[in-house]
Amino acid sequence: MIQEWKIEQLQAELKRTAHTALYLYTPMCGTCKLAGRMLEITASTLPGYSFGKADLNYVESLAETYQIESVPCLLIWKNGEFEEKLYKFESVPNIFERLQSHL
């Protein structure tokens, strides 16, 4: 299960791990619920990643920093450097492929 992160936890993970992904959602978003389920499945197949999730309502500074346009959104970092924003989750294989491309 993907754990809920605060900004401080994200910053610690970015320093600690080579591959980090943060799932941004809002609680009332139906598409977010579906994307979250797909991401849970994907995360279980990629042990090389550190995964977290955050309610966008509580991490507004991330929305500004990364210019988040909508939810669901997946932010991907490699070696602490921001690499990609993913908005189109589409399917488990699509998410897996996008994340795998950063390994």
mmCIF file of N, CA, C and O in Angstrom:
data_model
loop_
_atom_site.group_PDB
_atom_site.id
_atom_site.type_symbol
_atom_site.label_atom_id
_atom_site.label_comp_id
_atom_site.label_asym_id
_atom_site.label_seq_id
_atom_site.Cartn_x
_atom_site.Cartn_y
_atom_site.Cartn_z
ATOM 1 N N MET A 1 0.833 -1.185 0.000
ATOM 2 C CA MET A 1 0.000 0.000 0.000
ATOM 3 C C MET A 1 0.879 1.251 0.000
ATOM 4 O O MET A 1 1.847 1.347 0.740
ATOM 5 N N ILE A 2 0.527 2.179 -0.842
ATOM 6 C CA ILE A 2 1.281 3.422 -0.952
ATOM 7 C C ILE A 2 0.929 4.323 0.233
ATOM 8 O O ILE A 2 -0.239 4.574 0.505
ATOM 9 N N GLN A 3 1.962 4.797 0.918
ATOM 10 C CA GLN A 3 1.783 5.608 2.125
ATOM 11 C C GLN A 3 1.560 7.082 1.794
ATOM 12 O O GLN A 3 2.106 7.599 0.819
ATOM 13 N N GLU A 4 0.788 7.735 2.638
ATOM 14 C CA GLU A 4 0.550 9.169 2.532
ATOM 15 C C GLU A 4 1.815 9.905 2.991
ATOM 16 O O GLU A 4 2.377 9.580 4.038
ATOM 17 N N TRP A 5 2.284 10.867 2.203
ATOM 18 C CA TRP A 5 3.485 11.631 2.534
ATOM 19 C C TRP A 5 3.157 13.096 2.726
ATOM 20 O O TRP A 5 2.302 13.655 2.042
ATOM 21 N N LYS A 6 3.897 13.715 3.637
ATOM 22 C CA LYS A 6 3.918 15.168 3.760
ATOM 23 C C LYS A 6 5.132 15.634 2.955
ATOM 24 O O LYS A 6 5.955 14.813 2.527
ATOM 25 N N ILE A 7 5.268 16.912 2.772
ATOM 26 C CA ILE A 7 6.378 17.439 1.977
ATOM 27 C C ILE A 7 7.724 17.028 2.575
ATOM 28 O O ILE A 7 8.661 16.685 1.841
ATOM 29 N N GLU A 8 7.823 17.008 3.891
ATOM 30 C CA GLU A 8 9.084 16.625 4.546
ATOM 31 C C GLU A 8 9.452 15.174 4.236
ATOM 32 O O GLU A 8 10.635 14.861 4.041
ATOM 33 N N GLN A 9 8.464 14.304 4.179
ATOM 34 C CA GLN A 9 8.731 12.901 3.848
ATOM 35 C C GLN A 9 9.195 12.771 2.398
ATOM 36 O O GLN A 9 10.088 11.988 2.094
ATOM 37 N N LEU A 10 8.581 13.553 1.506
ATOM 38 C CA LEU A 10 9.007 13.548 0.104
ATOM 39 C C LEU A 10 10.463 13.984 0.004
ATOM 40 O O LEU A 10 11.262 13.330 -0.670
ATOM 41 N N GLN A 11 10.814 15.063 0.666
ATOM 42 C CA GLN A 11 12.185 15.567 0.606
ATOM 43 C C GLN A 11 13.177 14.528 1.127
ATOM 44 O O GLN A 11 14.252 14.347 0.550
ATOM 45 N N ALA A 12 12.813 13.822 2.180
ATOM 46 C CA ALA A 12 13.684 12.772 2.726
ATOM 47 C C ALA A 12 13.847 11.628 1.729
ATOM 48 O O ALA A 12 14.957 11.109 1.537
ATOM 49 N N GLU A 13 12.769 11.224 1.090
ATOM 50 C CA GLU A 13 12.834 10.138 0.101
ATOM 51 C C GLU A 13 13.666 10.532 -1.109
ATOM 52 O O GLU A 13 14.398 9.717 -1.662
ATOM 53 N N LEU A 14 13.563 11.788 -1.530
ATOM 54 C CA LEU A 14 14.349 12.248 -2.676
ATOM 55 C C LEU A 14 15.842 12.175 -2.391
ATOM 56 O O LEU A 14 16.635 11.913 -3.295
ATOM 57 N N LYS A 15 16.221 12.373 -1.143
ATOM 58 C CA LYS A 15 17.635 12.276 -0.759
ATOM 59 C C LYS A 15 18.060 10.826 -0.558
ATOM 60 O O LYS A 15 19.202 10.473 -0.788
ATOM 61 N N ARG A 16 17.130 9.984 -0.130
ATOM 62 C CA ARG A 16 17.438 8.609 0.265
ATOM 63 C C ARG A 16 17.427 7.620 -0.897
ATOM 64 O O ARG A 16 18.223 6.683 -0.927
ATOM 65 N N THR A 17 16.522 7.799 -1.860
ATOM 66 C CA THR A 17 16.353 6.788 -2.909
ATOM 67 C C THR A 17 16.649 7.353 -4.299
ATOM 68 O O THR A 17 16.507 8.545 -4.550
ATOM 69 N N ALA A 18 17.027 6.465 -5.199
ATOM 70 C CA ALA A 18 17.346 6.880 -6.570
ATOM 71 C C ALA A 18 16.091 7.142 -7.397
ATOM 72 O O ALA A 18 16.091 7.994 -8.284
ATOM 73 N N HIS A 19 15.013 6.407 -7.119
ATOM 74 C CA HIS A 19 13.786 6.524 -7.918
ATOM 75 C C HIS A 19 12.599 6.774 -6.991
ATOM 76 O O HIS A 19 12.282 5.933 -6.146
ATOM 77 N N THR A 20 11.971 7.920 -7.199
ATOM 78 C CA THR A 20 10.862 8.325 -6.340
ATOM 79 C C THR A 20 9.678 8.756 -7.198
ATOM 80 O O THR A 20 9.858 9.409 -8.229
ATOM 81 N N ALA A 21 8.482 8.386 -6.760
ATOM 82 C CA ALA A 21 7.257 8.792 -7.452
ATOM 83 C C ALA A 21 6.233 9.234 -6.404
ATOM 84 O O ALA A 21 6.055 8.563 -5.384
ATOM 85 N N LEU A 22 5.588 10.363 -6.663
ATOM 86 C CA LEU A 22 4.567 10.882 -5.767
ATOM 87 C C LEU A 22 3.263 11.033 -6.535
ATOM 88 O O LEU A 22 3.211 11.721 -7.552
ATOM 89 N N TYR A 23 2.233 10.380 -6.030
ATOM 90 C CA TYR A 23 0.902 10.402 -6.624
ATOM 91 C C TYR A 23 0.091 11.511 -5.954
ATOM 92 O O TYR A 23 -0.091 11.508 -4.735
ATOM 93 N N LEU A 24 -0.376 12.470 -6.744
ATOM 94 C CA LEU A 24 -1.194 13.568 -6.243
ATOM 95 C C LEU A 24 -2.643 13.345 -6.635
ATOM 96 O O LEU A 24 -2.940 13.005 -7.785
ATOM 97 N N TYR A 25 -3.541 13.543 -5.674
ATOM 98 C CA TYR A 25 -4.960 13.292 -5.888
ATOM 99 C C TYR A 25 -5.775 14.262 -5.045
ATOM 100 O O TYR A 25 -5.219 15.022 -4.235
ATOM 101 N N THR A 26 -7.077 14.241 -5.238
ATOM 102 C CA THR A 26 -8.010 14.904 -4.326
ATOM 103 C C THR A 26 -9.063 13.872 -3.945
ATOM 104 O O THR A 26 -9.408 13.005 -4.756
ATOM 105 N N PRO A 27 -9.582 13.935 -2.729
ATOM 106 C CA PRO A 27 -10.480 12.885 -2.232
ATOM 107 C C PRO A 27 -11.793 12.724 -3.005
ATOM 108 O O PRO A 27 -12.314 11.617 -3.081
ATOM 109 N N MET A 28 -12.322 13.770 -3.573
ATOM 110 C CA MET A 28 -13.620 13.687 -4.253
ATOM 111 C C MET A 28 -13.501 13.346 -5.741
ATOM 112 O O MET A 28 -14.498 13.288 -6.444
ATOM 113 N N CYS A 29 -12.314 13.106 -6.208
ATOM 114 C CA CYS A 29 -12.062 12.844 -7.634
ATOM 115 C C CYS A 29 -12.227 11.352 -7.942
ATOM 116 O O CYS A 29 -11.449 10.523 -7.468
ATOM 117 N N GLY A 30 -13.239 11.009 -8.734
ATOM 118 C CA GLY A 30 -13.471 9.615 -9.108
ATOM 119 C C GLY A 30 -12.355 9.046 -9.958
ATOM 120 O O GLY A 30 -11.952 7.890 -9.791
ATOM 121 N N THR A 31 -11.841 9.838 -10.889
ATOM 122 C CA THR A 31 -10.734 9.391 -11.731
ATOM 123 C C THR A 31 -9.501 9.114 -10.887
ATOM 124 O O THR A 31 -8.738 8.182 -11.161
ATOM 125 N N CYS A 32 -9.312 9.904 -9.830
ATOM 126 C CA CYS A 32 -8.169 9.700 -8.923
ATOM 127 C C CYS A 32 -8.259 8.352 -8.227
ATOM 128 O O CYS A 32 -7.246 7.679 -8.035
ATOM 129 N N LYS A 33 -9.457 7.951 -7.849
ATOM 130 C CA LYS A 33 -9.630 6.659 -7.177
ATOM 131 C C LYS A 33 -9.214 5.511 -8.104
ATOM 132 O O LYS A 33 -8.510 4.589 -7.702
ATOM 133 N N LEU A 34 -9.636 5.591 -9.346
ATOM 134 C CA LEU A 34 -9.275 4.569 -10.323
ATOM 135 C C LEU A 34 -7.771 4.580 -10.596
ATOM 136 O O LEU A 34 -7.118 3.531 -10.592
ATOM 137 N N ALA A 35 -7.212 5.767 -10.799
ATOM 138 C CA ALA A 35 -5.772 5.878 -11.050
ATOM 139 C C ALA A 35 -4.977 5.367 -9.848
ATOM 140 O O ALA A 35 -3.937 4.734 -10.012
ATOM 141 N N GLY A 36 -5.460 5.642 -8.652
ATOM 142 C CA GLY A 36 -4.788 5.168 -7.440
ATOM 143 C C GLY A 36 -4.731 3.661 -7.368
ATOM 144 O O GLY A 36 -3.712 3.081 -6.977
ATOM 145 N N ARG A 37 -5.814 3.004 -7.771
ATOM 146 C CA ARG A 37 -5.827 1.529 -7.782
ATOM 147 C C ARG A 37 -4.823 0.988 -8.796
ATOM 148 O O ARG A 37 -4.104 0.022 -8.519
ATOM 149 N N MET A 38 -4.796 1.616 -9.977
ATOM 150 C CA MET A 38 -3.838 1.178 -10.999
ATOM 151 C C MET A 38 -2.406 1.379 -10.516
ATOM 152 O O MET A 38 -1.537 0.526 -10.730
ATOM 153 N N LEU A 39 -2.169 2.483 -9.835
ATOM 154 C CA LEU A 39 -0.818 2.759 -9.345
ATOM 155 C C LEU A 39 -0.411 1.779 -8.253
ATOM 156 O O LEU A 39 0.745 1.356 -8.190
ATOM 157 N N GLU A 40 -1.338 1.391 -7.399
ATOM 158 C CA GLU A 40 -1.041 0.387 -6.355
ATOM 159 C C GLU A 40 -0.554 -0.910 -6.993
ATOM 160 O O GLU A 40 0.422 -1.505 -6.534
ATOM 161 N N ILE A 41 -1.220 -1.343 -8.043
ATOM 162 C CA ILE A 41 -0.824 -2.565 -8.747
ATOM 163 C C ILE A 41 0.558 -2.391 -9.358
ATOM 164 O O ILE A 41 1.436 -3.244 -9.222
ATOM 165 N N THR A 42 0.768 -1.264 -10.019
ATOM 166 C CA THR A 42 2.056 -0.991 -10.656
ATOM 167 C C THR A 42 3.177 -0.932 -9.629
ATOM 168 O O THR A 42 4.256 -1.491 -9.841
ATOM 169 N N ALA A 43 2.925 -0.261 -8.521
ATOM 170 C CA ALA A 43 3.952 -0.099 -7.486
ATOM 171 C C ALA A 43 4.426 -1.442 -6.955
ATOM 172 O O ALA A 43 5.612 -1.606 -6.635
ATOM 173 N N SER A 44 3.531 -2.412 -6.883
ATOM 174 C CA SER A 44 3.914 -3.726 -6.363
ATOM 175 C C SER A 44 4.866 -4.463 -7.306
ATOM 176 O O SER A 44 5.528 -5.416 -6.901
ATOM 177 N N THR A 45 4.962 -4.016 -8.557
ATOM 178 C CA THR A 45 5.845 -4.666 -9.532
ATOM 179 C C THR A 45 7.160 -3.922 -9.731
ATOM 180 O O THR A 45 8.005 -4.370 -10.499
ATOM 181 N N LEU A 46 7.330 -2.774 -9.063
ATOM 182 C CA LEU A 46 8.540 -1.971 -9.237
ATOM 183 C C LEU A 46 9.212 -1.702 -7.893
ATOM 184 O O LEU A 46 9.132 -0.598 -7.346
ATOM 185 N N PRO A 47 9.917 -2.692 -7.347
ATOM 186 C CA PRO A 47 10.545 -2.504 -6.034
ATOM 187 C C PRO A 47 11.668 -1.465 -6.036
ATOM 188 O O PRO A 47 12.082 -1.002 -4.979
ATOM 189 N N GLY A 48 12.141 -1.070 -7.198
ATOM 190 C CA GLY A 48 13.211 -0.074 -7.278
ATOM 191 C C GLY A 48 12.746 1.344 -7.004
ATOM 192 O O GLY A 48 13.557 2.259 -6.888
ATOM 193 N N TYR A 49 11.446 1.547 -6.883
ATOM 194 C CA TYR A 49 10.873 2.875 -6.647
ATOM 195 C C TYR A 49 10.414 3.029 -5.206
ATOM 196 O O TYR A 49 9.962 2.078 -4.574
ATOM 197 N N SER A 50 10.480 4.261 -4.741
ATOM 198 C CA SER A 50 9.853 4.644 -3.485
ATOM 199 C C SER A 50 8.597 5.431 -3.868
ATOM 200 O O SER A 50 8.685 6.448 -4.550
ATOM 201 N N PHE A 51 7.429 4.921 -3.480
ATOM 202 C CA PHE A 51 6.148 5.534 -3.844
ATOM 203 C C PHE A 51 5.491 6.197 -2.645
ATOM 204 O O PHE A 51 5.479 5.636 -1.549
ATOM 205 N N GLY A 52 4.925 7.364 -2.882
ATOM 206 C CA GLY A 52 4.125 8.042 -1.875
ATOM 207 C C GLY A 52 2.929 8.674 -2.547
ATOM 208 O O GLY A 52 2.843 8.729 -3.781
ATOM 209 N N LYS A 53 1.990 9.144 -1.727
ATOM 210 C CA LYS A 53 0.831 9.845 -2.270
ATOM 211 C C LYS A 53 0.514 11.016 -1.363
ATOM 212 O O LYS A 53 0.882 11.026 -0.177
ATOM 213 N N ALA A 54 -0.153 12.031 -1.939
ATOM 214 C CA ALA A 54 -0.503 13.213 -1.161
ATOM 215 C C ALA A 54 -1.775 13.834 -1.720
ATOM 216 O O ALA A 54 -1.962 13.911 -2.935
ATOM 217 N N ASP A 55 -2.624 14.262 -0.805
ATOM 218 C CA ASP A 55 -3.827 15.013 -1.158
ATOM 219 C C ASP A 55 -3.361 16.411 -1.575
ATOM 220 O O ASP A 55 -2.740 17.126 -0.780
ATOM 221 N N LEU A 56 -3.616 16.789 -2.799
ATOM 222 C CA LEU A 56 -3.140 18.063 -3.335
ATOM 223 C C LEU A 56 -3.623 19.253 -2.508
ATOM 224 O O LEU A 56 -2.954 20.290 -2.458
ATOM 225 N N ASN A 57 -4.745 19.110 -1.836
ATOM 226 C CA ASN A 57 -5.264 20.189 -0.992
ATOM 227 C C ASN A 57 -4.320 20.524 0.158
ATOM 228 O O ASN A 57 -4.390 21.620 0.714
ATOM 229 N N TYR A 58 -3.455 19.594 0.548
ATOM 230 C CA TYR A 58 -2.557 19.796 1.685
ATOM 231 C C TYR A 58 -1.101 20.009 1.298
ATOM 232 O O TYR A 58 -0.249 20.155 2.180
ATOM 233 N N VAL A 59 -0.815 20.004 0.013
ATOM 234 C CA VAL A 59 0.563 20.243 -0.459
ATOM 235 C C VAL A 59 0.541 21.291 -1.576
ATOM 236 O O VAL A 59 1.095 21.085 -2.652
ATOM 237 N N GLU A 60 -0.074 22.418 -1.270
ATOM 238 C CA GLU A 60 -0.237 23.472 -2.276
ATOM 239 C C GLU A 60 1.091 23.950 -2.839
ATOM 240 O O GLU A 60 1.173 24.313 -4.012
ATOM 241 N N SER A 61 2.139 23.946 -2.017
ATOM 242 C CA SER A 61 3.437 24.412 -2.513
ATOM 243 C C SER A 61 3.957 23.522 -3.643
ATOM 244 O O SER A 61 4.613 24.008 -4.567
ATOM 245 N N LEU A 62 3.642 22.218 -3.585
ATOM 246 C CA LEU A 62 4.031 21.322 -4.687
ATOM 247 C C LEU A 62 3.272 21.667 -5.955
ATOM 248 O O LEU A 62 3.823 21.612 -7.051
ATOM 249 N N ALA A 63 2.002 22.021 -5.807
ATOM 250 C CA ALA A 63 1.192 22.404 -6.966
ATOM 251 C C ALA A 63 1.801 23.609 -7.664
ATOM 252 O O ALA A 63 1.848 23.664 -8.897
ATOM 253 N N GLU A 64 2.299 24.551 -6.882
ATOM 254 C CA GLU A 64 2.933 25.734 -7.460
ATOM 255 C C GLU A 64 4.296 25.394 -8.054
ATOM 256 O O GLU A 64 4.596 25.764 -9.186
ATOM 257 N N THR A 65 5.108 24.697 -7.306
ATOM 258 C CA THR A 65 6.462 24.370 -7.750
ATOM 259 C C THR A 65 6.459 23.579 -9.054
ATOM 260 O O THR A 65 7.239 23.866 -9.960
ATOM 261 N N TYR A 66 5.590 22.585 -9.147
ATOM 262 C CA TYR A 66 5.572 21.708 -10.323
ATOM 263 C C TYR A 66 4.458 22.048 -11.300
ATOM 264 O O TYR A 66 4.217 21.303 -12.246
ATOM 265 N N GLN A 67 3.788 23.175 -11.076
ATOM 266 C CA GLN A 67 2.731 23.667 -11.964
ATOM 267 C C GLN A 67 1.726 22.567 -12.302
ATOM 268 O O GLN A 67 1.470 22.265 -13.473
ATOM 269 N N ILE A 68 1.153 21.980 -11.262
ATOM 270 C CA ILE A 68 0.184 20.908 -11.437
ATOM 271 C C ILE A 68 -1.087 21.490 -12.050
ATOM 272 O O ILE A 68 -1.666 22.434 -11.530
ATOM 273 N N GLU A 69 -1.503 20.906 -13.159
ATOM 274 C CA GLU A 69 -2.661 21.401 -13.898
ATOM 275 C C GLU A 69 -3.946 20.679 -13.538
ATOM 276 O O GLU A 69 -5.029 21.234 -13.672
ATOM 277 N N SER A 70 -3.839 19.424 -13.130
ATOM 278 C CA SER A 70 -5.033 18.649 -12.779
ATOM 279 C C SER A 70 -4.613 17.414 -11.998
ATOM 280 O O SER A 70 -3.427 17.100 -11.889
ATOM 281 N N VAL A 71 -5.606 16.754 -11.458
ATOM 282 C CA VAL A 71 -5.377 15.471 -10.788
ATOM 283 C C VAL A 71 -6.213 14.432 -11.505
ATOM 284 O O VAL A 71 -7.223 14.782 -12.118
ATOM 285 N N PRO A 72 -5.800 13.187 -11.489
ATOM 286 C CA PRO A 72 -4.613 12.656 -10.844
ATOM 287 C C PRO A 72 -3.331 13.057 -11.572
ATOM 288 O O PRO A 72 -3.337 13.302 -12.778
ATOM 289 N N CYS A 73 -2.250 13.097 -10.797
ATOM 290 C CA CYS A 73 -0.945 13.450 -11.347
ATOM 291 C C CYS A 73 0.119 12.617 -10.649
ATOM 292 O O CYS A 73 0.072 12.442 -9.428
ATOM 293 N N LEU A 74 1.059 12.125 -11.407
ATOM 294 C CA LEU A 74 2.180 11.371 -10.851
ATOM 295 C C LEU A 74 3.457 12.130 -11.166
ATOM 296 O O LEU A 74 3.750 12.410 -12.334
ATOM 297 N N LEU A 75 4.191 12.501 -10.111
ATOM 298 C CA LEU A 75 5.474 13.183 -10.273
ATOM 299 C C LEU A 75 6.571 12.137 -10.124
ATOM 300 O O LEU A 75 6.536 11.313 -9.209
ATOM 301 N N ILE A 76 7.550 12.182 -11.027
ATOM 302 C CA ILE A 76 8.608 11.178 -11.051
ATOM 303 C C ILE A 76 9.977 11.858 -10.969
ATOM 304 O O ILE A 76 10.240 12.804 -11.716
ATOM 305 N N TRP A 77 10.817 11.353 -10.049
ATOM 306 C CA TRP A 77 12.174 11.855 -9.881
ATOM 307 C C TRP A 77 13.172 10.730 -10.051
ATOM 308 O O TRP A 77 12.889 9.585 -9.730
ATOM 309 N N LYS A 78 14.359 11.086 -10.545
ATOM 310 C CA LYS A 78 15.470 10.146 -10.639
ATOM 311 C C LYS A 78 16.682 10.822 -10.010
ATOM 312 O O LYS A 78 17.054 11.925 -10.420
ATOM 313 N N ASN A 79 17.255 10.178 -9.010
ATOM 314 C CA ASN A 79 18.411 10.725 -8.288
ATOM 315 C C ASN A 79 18.148 12.139 -7.765
ATOM 316 O O ASN A 79 19.007 13.014 -7.838
ATOM 317 N N GLY A 80 16.932 12.364 -7.296
ATOM 318 C CA GLY A 80 16.566 13.656 -6.727
ATOM 319 C C GLY A 80 16.234 14.736 -7.729
ATOM 320 O O GLY A 80 15.837 15.837 -7.358
ATOM 321 N N GLU A 81 16.384 14.447 -9.010
ATOM 322 C CA GLU A 81 16.092 15.410 -10.072
ATOM 323 C C GLU A 81 14.722 15.113 -10.671
ATOM 324 O O GLU A 81 14.448 13.974 -11.063
ATOM 325 N N PHE A 82 13.886 16.139 -10.773
ATOM 326 C CA PHE A 82 12.556 15.951 -11.327
ATOM 327 C C PHE A 82 12.654 15.558 -12.793
ATOM 328 O O PHE A 82 13.399 16.161 -13.557
ATOM 329 N N GLU A 83 11.880 14.528 -13.180
ATOM 330 C CA GLU A 83 11.944 14.005 -14.546
ATOM 331 C C GLU A 83 10.645 14.181 -15.330
ATOM 332 O O GLU A 83 10.686 14.541 -16.493
ATOM 333 N N GLU A 84 9.499 13.881 -14.704
ATOM 334 C CA GLU A 84 8.270 13.836 -15.505
ATOM 335 C C GLU A 84 7.021 14.010 -14.642
ATOM 336 O O GLU A 84 6.990 13.632 -13.485
ATOM 337 N N LYS A 85 5.994 14.598 -15.271
ATOM 338 C CA LYS A 85 4.634 14.653 -14.720
ATOM 339 C C LYS A 85 3.771 13.775 -15.605
ATOM 340 O O LYS A 85 3.789 13.913 -16.823
ATOM 341 N N LEU A 86 3.035 12.883 -15.001
ATOM 342 C CA LEU A 86 2.151 11.992 -15.753
ATOM 343 C C LEU A 86 0.705 12.294 -15.359
ATOM 344 O O LEU A 86 0.361 12.227 -14.182
ATOM 345 N N TYR A 87 -0.119 12.659 -16.348
ATOM 346 C CA TYR A 87 -1.536 12.913 -16.118
ATOM 347 C C TYR A 87 -2.412 11.803 -16.691
ATOM 348 O O TYR A 87 -3.457 11.499 -16.158
ATOM 349 N N LYS A 88 -1.981 11.211 -17.803
ATOM 350 C CA LYS A 88 -2.760 10.160 -18.465
ATOM 351 C C LYS A 88 -2.318 8.797 -17.947
ATOM 352 O O LYS A 88 -1.313 8.263 -18.388
ATOM 353 N N PHE A 89 -3.069 8.250 -17.023
ATOM 354 C CA PHE A 89 -2.718 6.960 -16.449
ATOM 355 C C PHE A 89 -3.118 5.816 -17.389
ATOM 356 O O PHE A 89 -2.413 4.843 -17.492
ATOM 357 N N GLU A 90 -4.233 5.918 -18.030
ATOM 358 C CA GLU A 90 -4.750 4.982 -19.032
ATOM 359 C C GLU A 90 -4.878 3.528 -18.569
ATOM 360 O O GLU A 90 -5.933 2.968 -18.591
ATOM 361 N N SER A 91 -3.742 2.910 -18.175
ATOM 362 C CA SER A 91 -3.758 1.488 -17.817
ATOM 363 C C SER A 91 -2.537 1.164 -16.970
ATOM 364 O O SER A 91 -1.573 1.926 -16.936
ATOM 365 N N VAL A 92 -2.569 0.011 -16.325
ATOM 366 C CA VAL A 92 -1.417 -0.439 -15.544
ATOM 367 C C VAL A 92 -0.182 -0.575 -16.447
ATOM 368 O O VAL A 92 0.896 -0.088 -16.085
ATOM 369 N N PRO A 93 -0.296 -1.199 -17.629
ATOM 370 C CA PRO A 93 0.893 -1.302 -18.483
ATOM 371 C C PRO A 93 1.461 0.070 -18.880
ATOM 372 O O PRO A 93 2.678 0.234 -18.964
ATOM 373 N N ASN A 94 0.593 1.056 -19.098
ATOM 374 C CA ASN A 94 1.065 2.397 -19.451
ATOM 375 C C ASN A 94 1.855 3.013 -18.299
ATOM 376 O O ASN A 94 2.933 3.564 -18.500
ATOM 377 N N ILE A 95 1.337 2.926 -17.084
ATOM 378 C CA ILE A 95 2.032 3.475 -15.917
ATOM 379 C C ILE A 95 3.359 2.750 -15.713
ATOM 380 O O ILE A 95 4.397 3.385 -15.490
ATOM 381 N N PHE A 96 3.323 1.427 -15.812
ATOM 382 C CA PHE A 96 4.532 0.629 -15.659
ATOM 383 C C PHE A 96 5.598 1.064 -16.664
ATOM 384 O O PHE A 96 6.760 1.266 -16.317
ATOM 385 N N GLU A 97 5.202 1.233 -17.910
ATOM 386 C CA GLU A 97 6.138 1.610 -18.965
ATOM 387 C C GLU A 97 6.759 2.978 -18.707
ATOM 388 O O GLU A 97 7.958 3.169 -18.875
ATOM 389 N N ARG A 98 5.941 3.945 -18.289
ATOM 390 C CA ARG A 98 6.445 5.295 -18.010
ATOM 391 C C ARG A 98 7.452 5.260 -16.865
ATOM 392 O O ARG A 98 8.500 5.897 -16.930
ATOM 393 N N LEU A 99 7.118 4.543 -15.792
ATOM 394 C CA LEU A 99 8.025 4.467 -14.651
ATOM 395 C C LEU A 99 9.293 3.685 -14.998
ATOM 396 O O LEU A 99 10.405 4.077 -14.627
ATOM 397 N N GLN A 100 9.118 2.595 -15.724
ATOM 398 C CA GLN A 100 10.261 1.755 -16.126
ATOM 399 C C GLN A 100 11.246 2.549 -16.979
ATOM 400 O O GLN A 100 12.449 2.323 -16.896
ATOM 401 N N SER A 101 10.758 3.480 -17.769
ATOM 402 C CA SER A 101 11.631 4.262 -18.650
ATOM 403 C C SER A 101 12.603 5.150 -17.864
ATOM 404 O O SER A 101 13.589 5.623 -18.421
ATOM 405 N N HIS A 102 12.344 5.367 -16.586
ATOM 406 C CA HIS A 102 13.228 6.198 -15.763
ATOM 407 C C HIS A 102 14.203 5.383 -14.924
ATOM 408 O O HIS A 102 15.035 5.957 -14.230
ATOM 409 N N LEU A 103 14.113 4.071 -14.984
ATOM 410 C CA LEU A 103 15.048 3.227 -14.215
ATOM 411 C C LEU A 103 16.400 3.142 -14.913
ATOM 412 O O LEU A 103 16.552 3.312 -16.065
#
